[in-house]
Short mmCIF file of C-alpha atoms and ligand atoms in Angstrom, two decimals:
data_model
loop_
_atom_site.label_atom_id
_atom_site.label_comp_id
_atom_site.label_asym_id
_atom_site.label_seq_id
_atom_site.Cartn_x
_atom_site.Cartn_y
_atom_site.Cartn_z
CA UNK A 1 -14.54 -3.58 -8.37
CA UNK A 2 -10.80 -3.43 -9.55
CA UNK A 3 -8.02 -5.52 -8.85
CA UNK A 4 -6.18 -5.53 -6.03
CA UNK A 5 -2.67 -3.72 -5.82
CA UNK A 6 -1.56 -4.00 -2.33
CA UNK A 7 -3.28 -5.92 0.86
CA UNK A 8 -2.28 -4.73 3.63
CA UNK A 9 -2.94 -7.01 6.23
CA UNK A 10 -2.93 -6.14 10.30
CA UNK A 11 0.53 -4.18 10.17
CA UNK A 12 2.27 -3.19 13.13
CA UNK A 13 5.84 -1.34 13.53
CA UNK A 14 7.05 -1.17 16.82
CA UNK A 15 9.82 0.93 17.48
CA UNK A 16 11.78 -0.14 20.62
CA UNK A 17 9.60 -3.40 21.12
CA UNK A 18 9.66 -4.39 24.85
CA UNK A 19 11.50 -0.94 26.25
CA UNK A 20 9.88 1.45 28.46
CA UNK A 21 10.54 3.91 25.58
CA UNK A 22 8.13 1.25 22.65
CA UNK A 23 6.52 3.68 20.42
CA UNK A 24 3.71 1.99 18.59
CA UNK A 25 3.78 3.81 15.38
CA UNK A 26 1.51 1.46 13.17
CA UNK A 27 -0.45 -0.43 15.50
CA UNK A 28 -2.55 -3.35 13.70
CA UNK A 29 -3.62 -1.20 10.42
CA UNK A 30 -5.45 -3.34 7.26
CA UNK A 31 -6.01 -2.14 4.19
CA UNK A 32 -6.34 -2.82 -0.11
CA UNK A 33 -5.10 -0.68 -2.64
CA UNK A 34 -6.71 -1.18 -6.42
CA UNK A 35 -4.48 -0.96 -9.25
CA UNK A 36 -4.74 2.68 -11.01
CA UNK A 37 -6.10 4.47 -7.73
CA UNK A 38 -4.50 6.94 -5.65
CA UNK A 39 -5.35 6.19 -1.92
CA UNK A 40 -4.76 9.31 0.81
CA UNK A 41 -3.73 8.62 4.27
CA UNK A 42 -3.99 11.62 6.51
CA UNK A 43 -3.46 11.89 9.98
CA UNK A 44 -1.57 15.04 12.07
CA UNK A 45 2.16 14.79 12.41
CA UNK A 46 3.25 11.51 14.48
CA UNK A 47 0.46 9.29 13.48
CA UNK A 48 2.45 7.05 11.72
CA UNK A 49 1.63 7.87 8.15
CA UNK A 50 5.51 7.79 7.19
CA UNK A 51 6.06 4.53 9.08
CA UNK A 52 3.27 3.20 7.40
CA UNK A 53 4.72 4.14 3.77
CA UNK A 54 8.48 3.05 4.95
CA UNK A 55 7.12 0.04 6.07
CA UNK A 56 5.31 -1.06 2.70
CA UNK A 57 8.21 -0.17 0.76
CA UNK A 58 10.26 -2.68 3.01
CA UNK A 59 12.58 0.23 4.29
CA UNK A 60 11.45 -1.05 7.79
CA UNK A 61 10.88 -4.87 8.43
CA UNK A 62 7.36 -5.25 9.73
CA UNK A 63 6.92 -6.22 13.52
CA UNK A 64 3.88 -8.03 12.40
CA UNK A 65 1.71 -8.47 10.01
CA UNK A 66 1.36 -8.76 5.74
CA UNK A 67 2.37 -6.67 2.85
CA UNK A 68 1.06 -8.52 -0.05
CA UNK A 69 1.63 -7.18 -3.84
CA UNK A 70 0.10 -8.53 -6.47
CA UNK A 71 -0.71 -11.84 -4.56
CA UNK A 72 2.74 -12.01 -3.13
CA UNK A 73 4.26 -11.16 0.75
CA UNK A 74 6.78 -9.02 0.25
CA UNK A 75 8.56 -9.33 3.24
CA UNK A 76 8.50 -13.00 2.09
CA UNK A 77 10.60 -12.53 -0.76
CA UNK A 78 14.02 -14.69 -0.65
CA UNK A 79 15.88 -14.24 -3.30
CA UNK A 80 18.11 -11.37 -4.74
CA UNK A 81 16.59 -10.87 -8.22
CA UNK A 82 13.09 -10.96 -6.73
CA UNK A 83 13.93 -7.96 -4.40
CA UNK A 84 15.61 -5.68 -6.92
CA UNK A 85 12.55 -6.30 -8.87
CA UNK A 86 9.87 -5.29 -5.92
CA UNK A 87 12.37 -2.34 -5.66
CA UNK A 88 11.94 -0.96 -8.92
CA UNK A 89 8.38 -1.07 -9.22
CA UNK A 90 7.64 0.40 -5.72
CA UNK A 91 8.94 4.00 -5.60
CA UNK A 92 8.83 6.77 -3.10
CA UNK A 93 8.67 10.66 -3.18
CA UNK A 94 9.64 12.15 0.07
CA UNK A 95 8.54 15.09 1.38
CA UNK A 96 11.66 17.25 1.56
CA UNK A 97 13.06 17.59 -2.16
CA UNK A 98 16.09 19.89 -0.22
CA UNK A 99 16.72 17.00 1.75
CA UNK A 100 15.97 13.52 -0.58
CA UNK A 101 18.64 14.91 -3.36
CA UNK A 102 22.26 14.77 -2.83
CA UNK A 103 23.53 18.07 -3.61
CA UNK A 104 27.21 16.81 -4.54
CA UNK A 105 25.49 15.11 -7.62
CA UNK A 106 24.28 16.18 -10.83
CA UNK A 107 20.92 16.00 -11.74
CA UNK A 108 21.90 13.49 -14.67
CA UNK A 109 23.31 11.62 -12.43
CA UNK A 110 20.42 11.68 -9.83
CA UNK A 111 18.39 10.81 -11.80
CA UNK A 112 20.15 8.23 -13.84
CA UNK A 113 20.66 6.35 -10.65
CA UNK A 114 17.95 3.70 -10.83
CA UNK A 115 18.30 3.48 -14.74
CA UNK A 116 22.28 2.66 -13.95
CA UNK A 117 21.11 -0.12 -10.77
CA UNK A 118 18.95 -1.38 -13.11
CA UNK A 119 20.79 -1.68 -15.91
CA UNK A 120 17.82 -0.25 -18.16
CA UNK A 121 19.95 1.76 -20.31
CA UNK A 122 23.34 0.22 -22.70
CA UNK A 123 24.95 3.38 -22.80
CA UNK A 124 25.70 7.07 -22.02
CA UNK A 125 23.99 8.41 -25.50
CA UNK A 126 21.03 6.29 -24.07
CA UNK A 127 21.67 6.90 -20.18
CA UNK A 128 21.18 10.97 -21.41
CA UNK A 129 18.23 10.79 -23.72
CA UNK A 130 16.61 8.85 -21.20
CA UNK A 131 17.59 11.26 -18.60
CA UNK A 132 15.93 14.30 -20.76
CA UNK A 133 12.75 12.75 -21.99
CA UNK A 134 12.02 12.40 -17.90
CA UNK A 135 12.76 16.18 -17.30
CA UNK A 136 10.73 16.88 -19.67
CA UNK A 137 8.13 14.55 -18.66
CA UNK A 138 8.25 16.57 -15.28
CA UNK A 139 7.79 19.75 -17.10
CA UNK A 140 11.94 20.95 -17.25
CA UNK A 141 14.07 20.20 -20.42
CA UNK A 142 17.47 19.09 -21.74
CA UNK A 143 19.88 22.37 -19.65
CA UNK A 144 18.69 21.22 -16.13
CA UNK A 145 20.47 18.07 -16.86
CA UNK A 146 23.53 19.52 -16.16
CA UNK A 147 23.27 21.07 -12.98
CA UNK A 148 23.32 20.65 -9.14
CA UNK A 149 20.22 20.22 -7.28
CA UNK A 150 20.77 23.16 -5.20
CA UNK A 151 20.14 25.44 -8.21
CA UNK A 152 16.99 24.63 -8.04
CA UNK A 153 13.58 25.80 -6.34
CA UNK A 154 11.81 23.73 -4.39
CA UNK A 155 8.67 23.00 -6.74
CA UNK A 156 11.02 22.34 -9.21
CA UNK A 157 13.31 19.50 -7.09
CA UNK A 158 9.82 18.02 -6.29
CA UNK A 159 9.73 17.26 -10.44
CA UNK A 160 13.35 15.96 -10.01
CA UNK A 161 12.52 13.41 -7.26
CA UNK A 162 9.62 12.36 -8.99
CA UNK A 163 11.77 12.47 -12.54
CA UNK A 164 14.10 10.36 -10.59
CA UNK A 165 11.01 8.19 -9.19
CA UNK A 166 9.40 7.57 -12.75
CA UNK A 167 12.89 6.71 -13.94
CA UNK A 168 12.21 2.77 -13.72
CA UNK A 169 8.71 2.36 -14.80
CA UNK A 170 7.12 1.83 -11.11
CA UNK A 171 4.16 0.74 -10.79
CA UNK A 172 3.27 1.81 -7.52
CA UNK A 173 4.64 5.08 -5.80
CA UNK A 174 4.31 6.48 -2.13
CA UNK A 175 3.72 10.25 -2.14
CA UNK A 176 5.24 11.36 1.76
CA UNK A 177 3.99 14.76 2.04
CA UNK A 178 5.61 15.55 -1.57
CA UNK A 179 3.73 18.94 -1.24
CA UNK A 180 3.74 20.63 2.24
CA UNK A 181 7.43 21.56 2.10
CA UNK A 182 6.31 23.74 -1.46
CA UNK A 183 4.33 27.00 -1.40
CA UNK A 184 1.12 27.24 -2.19
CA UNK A 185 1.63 28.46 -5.51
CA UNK A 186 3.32 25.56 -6.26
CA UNK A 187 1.83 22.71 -4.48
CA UNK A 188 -1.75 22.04 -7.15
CA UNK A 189 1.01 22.20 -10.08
CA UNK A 190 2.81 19.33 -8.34
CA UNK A 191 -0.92 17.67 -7.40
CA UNK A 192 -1.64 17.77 -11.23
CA UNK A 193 1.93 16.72 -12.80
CA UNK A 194 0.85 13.13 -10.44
CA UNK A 195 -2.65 13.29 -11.52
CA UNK A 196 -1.33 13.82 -15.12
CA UNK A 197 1.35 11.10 -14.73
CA UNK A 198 -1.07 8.56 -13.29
CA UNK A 199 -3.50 8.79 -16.30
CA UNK A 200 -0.55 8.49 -18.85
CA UNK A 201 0.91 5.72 -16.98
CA UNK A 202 -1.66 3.51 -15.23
CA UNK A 203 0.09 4.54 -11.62
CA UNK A 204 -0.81 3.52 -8.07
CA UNK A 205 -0.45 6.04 -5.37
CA UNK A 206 -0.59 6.21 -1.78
CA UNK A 207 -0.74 9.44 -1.01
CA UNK A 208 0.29 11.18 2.34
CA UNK A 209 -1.03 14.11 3.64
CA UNK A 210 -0.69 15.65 7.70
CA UNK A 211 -4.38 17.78 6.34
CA UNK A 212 -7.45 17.21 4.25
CA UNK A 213 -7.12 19.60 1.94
CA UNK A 214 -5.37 18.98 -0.82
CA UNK A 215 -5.50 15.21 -0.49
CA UNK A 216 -9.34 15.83 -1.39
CA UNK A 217 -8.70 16.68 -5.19
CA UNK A 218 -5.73 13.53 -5.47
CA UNK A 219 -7.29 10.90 -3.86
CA UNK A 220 -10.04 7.88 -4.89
CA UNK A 221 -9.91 7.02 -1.08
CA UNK A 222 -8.85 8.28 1.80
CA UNK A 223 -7.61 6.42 4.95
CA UNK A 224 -7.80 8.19 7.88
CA UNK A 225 -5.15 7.88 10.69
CA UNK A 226 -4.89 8.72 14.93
CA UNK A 227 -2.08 7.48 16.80
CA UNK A 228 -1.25 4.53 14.72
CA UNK A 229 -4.35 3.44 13.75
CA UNK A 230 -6.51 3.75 11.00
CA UNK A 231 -9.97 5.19 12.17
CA UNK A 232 -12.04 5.79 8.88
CA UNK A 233 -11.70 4.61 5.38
CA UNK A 234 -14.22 5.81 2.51
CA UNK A 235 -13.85 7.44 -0.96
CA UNK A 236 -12.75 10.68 -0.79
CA UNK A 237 -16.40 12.06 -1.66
CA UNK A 238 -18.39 10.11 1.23
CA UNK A 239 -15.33 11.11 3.60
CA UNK A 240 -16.05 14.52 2.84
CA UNK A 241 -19.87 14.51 3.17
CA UNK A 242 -20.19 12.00 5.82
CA UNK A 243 -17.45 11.84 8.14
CA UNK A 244 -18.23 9.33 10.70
CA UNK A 245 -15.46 9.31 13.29
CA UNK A 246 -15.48 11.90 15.46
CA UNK A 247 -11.69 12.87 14.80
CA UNK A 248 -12.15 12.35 11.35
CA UNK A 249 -14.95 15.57 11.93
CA UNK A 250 -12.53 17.32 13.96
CA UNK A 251 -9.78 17.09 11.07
CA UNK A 252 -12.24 18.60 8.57
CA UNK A 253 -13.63 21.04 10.98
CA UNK A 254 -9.75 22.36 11.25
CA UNK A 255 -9.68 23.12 6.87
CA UNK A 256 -10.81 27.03 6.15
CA UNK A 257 -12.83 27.07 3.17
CA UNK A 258 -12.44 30.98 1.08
CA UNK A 259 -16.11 31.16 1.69
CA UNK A 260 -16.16 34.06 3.94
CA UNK A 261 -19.73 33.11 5.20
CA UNK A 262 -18.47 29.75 5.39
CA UNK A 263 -15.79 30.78 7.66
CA UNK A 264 -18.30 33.08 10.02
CA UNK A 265 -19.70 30.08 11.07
CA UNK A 266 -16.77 27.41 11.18
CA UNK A 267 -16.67 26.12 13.97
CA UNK A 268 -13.21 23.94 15.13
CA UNK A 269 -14.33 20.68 16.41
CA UNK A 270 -11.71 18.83 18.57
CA UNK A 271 -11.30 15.23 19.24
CA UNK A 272 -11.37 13.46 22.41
CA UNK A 273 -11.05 9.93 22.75
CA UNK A 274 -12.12 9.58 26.43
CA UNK A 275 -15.76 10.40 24.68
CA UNK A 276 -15.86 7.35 23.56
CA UNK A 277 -16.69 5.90 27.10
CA UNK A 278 -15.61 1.69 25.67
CA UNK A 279 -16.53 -0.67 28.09
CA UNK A 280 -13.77 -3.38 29.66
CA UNK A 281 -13.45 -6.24 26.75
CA UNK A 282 -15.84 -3.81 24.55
CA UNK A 283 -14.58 -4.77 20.68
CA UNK A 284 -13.07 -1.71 18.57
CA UNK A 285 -12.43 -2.24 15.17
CA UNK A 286 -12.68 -1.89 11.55
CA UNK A 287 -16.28 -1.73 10.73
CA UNK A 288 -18.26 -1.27 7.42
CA UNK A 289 -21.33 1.48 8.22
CA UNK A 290 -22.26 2.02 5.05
CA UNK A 291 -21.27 0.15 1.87
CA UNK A 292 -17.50 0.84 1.24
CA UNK A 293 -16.95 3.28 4.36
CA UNK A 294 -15.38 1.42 7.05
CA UNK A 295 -14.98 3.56 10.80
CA UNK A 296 -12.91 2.06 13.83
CA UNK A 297 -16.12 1.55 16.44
CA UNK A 298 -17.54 -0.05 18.66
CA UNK A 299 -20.70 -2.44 17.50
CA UNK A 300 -22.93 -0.13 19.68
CA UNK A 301 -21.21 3.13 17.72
CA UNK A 302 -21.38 1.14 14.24
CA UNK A 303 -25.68 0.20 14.82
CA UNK A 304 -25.81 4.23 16.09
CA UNK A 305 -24.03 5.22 12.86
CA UNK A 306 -25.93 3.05 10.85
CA UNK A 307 -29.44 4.58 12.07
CA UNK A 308 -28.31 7.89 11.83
CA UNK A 309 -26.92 7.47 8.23
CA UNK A 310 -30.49 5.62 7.25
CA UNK A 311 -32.58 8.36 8.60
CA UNK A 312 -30.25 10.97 6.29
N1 ADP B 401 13.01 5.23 13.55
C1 ADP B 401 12.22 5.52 14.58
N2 ADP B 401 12.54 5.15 15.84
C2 ADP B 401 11.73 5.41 16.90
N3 ADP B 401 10.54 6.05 16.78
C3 ADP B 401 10.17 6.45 15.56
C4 ADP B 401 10.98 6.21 14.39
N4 ADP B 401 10.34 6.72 13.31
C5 ADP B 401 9.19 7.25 13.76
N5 ADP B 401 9.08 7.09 15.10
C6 ADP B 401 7.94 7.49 15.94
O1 ADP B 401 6.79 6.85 15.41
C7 ADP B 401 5.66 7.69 15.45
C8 ADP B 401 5.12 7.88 14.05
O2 ADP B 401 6.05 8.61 13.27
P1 ADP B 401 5.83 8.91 11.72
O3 ADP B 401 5.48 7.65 11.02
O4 ADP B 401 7.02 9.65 11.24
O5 ADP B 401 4.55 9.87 11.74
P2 ADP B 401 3.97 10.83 10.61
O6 ADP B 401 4.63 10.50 9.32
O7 ADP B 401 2.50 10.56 10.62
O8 ADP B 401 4.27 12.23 11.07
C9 ADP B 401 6.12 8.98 16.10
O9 ADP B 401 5.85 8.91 17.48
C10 ADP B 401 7.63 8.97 15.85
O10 ADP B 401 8.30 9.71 16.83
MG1 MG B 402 5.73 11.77 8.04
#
């Protein structure tokens, strides 16, 4: 198996701890990320996928819980240097390119942000050339240097806030929804520039999606997530085939496929976690059904799972 990346260890955020209005929007979440993989974590809107990803990067302090990189707790770290280091090689592309870019700024300049914080570049001959080589590492070229973000489409500010993310040599980079604000069109073009960029440059990605189905042809893994908890975890290919938890099913029940007899016969499962029926003290958590694919049960749901997966 490959090395470990990230452990992430029984997370919780908490917004408003303690007030009638607490929102728990990661609620006790564990899992590893392997150096070179792309993991997707889908859920619908609300689940927590962004607090999640905000949280890892440190842009939230954790209520509880561990972030570990590369053997070390992040939220641990104490001094300065050690930070800004964490910060450049954990990056994150958001989902709104109109929104992520200030529009006051040139794209140099946008870009050349993290290269200036860093001080990775001597001068402005250098600051430029670096600036290019990344635009046309994201598929523009030398012109687009000069201009405003607003100029732009939105596909093509997507390549500009991952130019900009790329900019420091991360190691690691957290995808929020970089696709559902593009059209269609656009969005697999975006899906291969990572893919591309991952194979050239050894990247980790955590990949969010609110659907399964584009995360399919990204992701290693996928994680998936209902109301701040994780509820599955397998490789993208068992999730697909076998999907264990029920809202897990109901998620891939929801994806139209442009088979038309396919789509004759679809039929949209929904979820319903009263079905469940857990007993008072009953223990729901984490468990591993079949080598590698882990669903939030019950023991009395995992041994059921486990028959019916052994009689397939
Ligand atoms: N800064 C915040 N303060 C209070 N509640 C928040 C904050 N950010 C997110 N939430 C709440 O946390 C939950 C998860 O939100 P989020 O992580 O954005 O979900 P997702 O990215 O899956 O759509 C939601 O109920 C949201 O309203
Ligand atoms: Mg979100």
């Amino acid at each position: 198996m490959a090395e470990k990346l990230l452990e992430i260890k029984n997370l919780k955020q908490y917004f408003n701890q303690g007030k009638p209005n607490e929102v728990r929007a990661v609620d006790d979440i564990s899992f590893d990320i392997y150096k070179g993989e792309t993991l997707g974590l889908v859920g619908e809107s609300g689940c927590g996928k962004s607090t999640t990803g905000r949280t890892i990067i440190r842009l939230y302090d954790a209520t509880d819980g561990q972030v570990i990189y590369d053997g070390v707790d992040v939220h641990d770290k104490k001094s300065k240097k050690d930070l800004k280091e964490f910060n450049r090689k954990m990056q994150m592309i958001f989902q709104d390119p109109y929104a992520s870019l200030n529009p006051r700024m040139k794209v140099l300049d946008i870009i050349a942000e993290g290269l200036d914080i860093h001080g990775l570049v001597k001068n402005p001959k250098e600051r430029k050339e670096r600036v290019v080589e990344l635009l046309e590492t994201v598929g523009l070229n030398r012109e687009h240097a000069d201009r405003y973000a607003h100029e732009f489409s939105g596909g093509q500010r997507q390549r500009l806030g991952i130019a900009r993310a790329l900019a420091v040599n991360p190691e690691f980079i957290i995808a929020d929804e970089p696709i559902s604000a593009l059209d269609v069109s656009i969005q697999a073009q975006v899906v291969n520039l990572l893919k591309e960029l991952q194979e050239e440059k050894g990247l980790t990605y955590l990949f969010i999606a609110h659907d399964l189905s584009m995360v399919k042809y990204i992701s290693d893994r996928i994680g998936v997530m209902y109301f701040g908890k994780l509820v599955e975890l397998a490789t993208a290919e068992e999730l697909y085939a076998n999907p264990m938890h029920p809202y897990t099913q109901s998620l891939l029940s929801a994806i139209p496929l442009p088979d038309p007899n396919y789509e004759r016969t679809r039929v949209r499962k929904s979820y319903n976690p009263e079905n469940h029926n857990y007993q008072d003290g009953e223990e729901v958590a984490m468990r591993e059904v079949t080598p590698g694919h882990f669903v939030f049960c019950s023991e009395k749901e995992s041994a059921s799972l486990k028959a019916t997966s052994s009689s397939k």
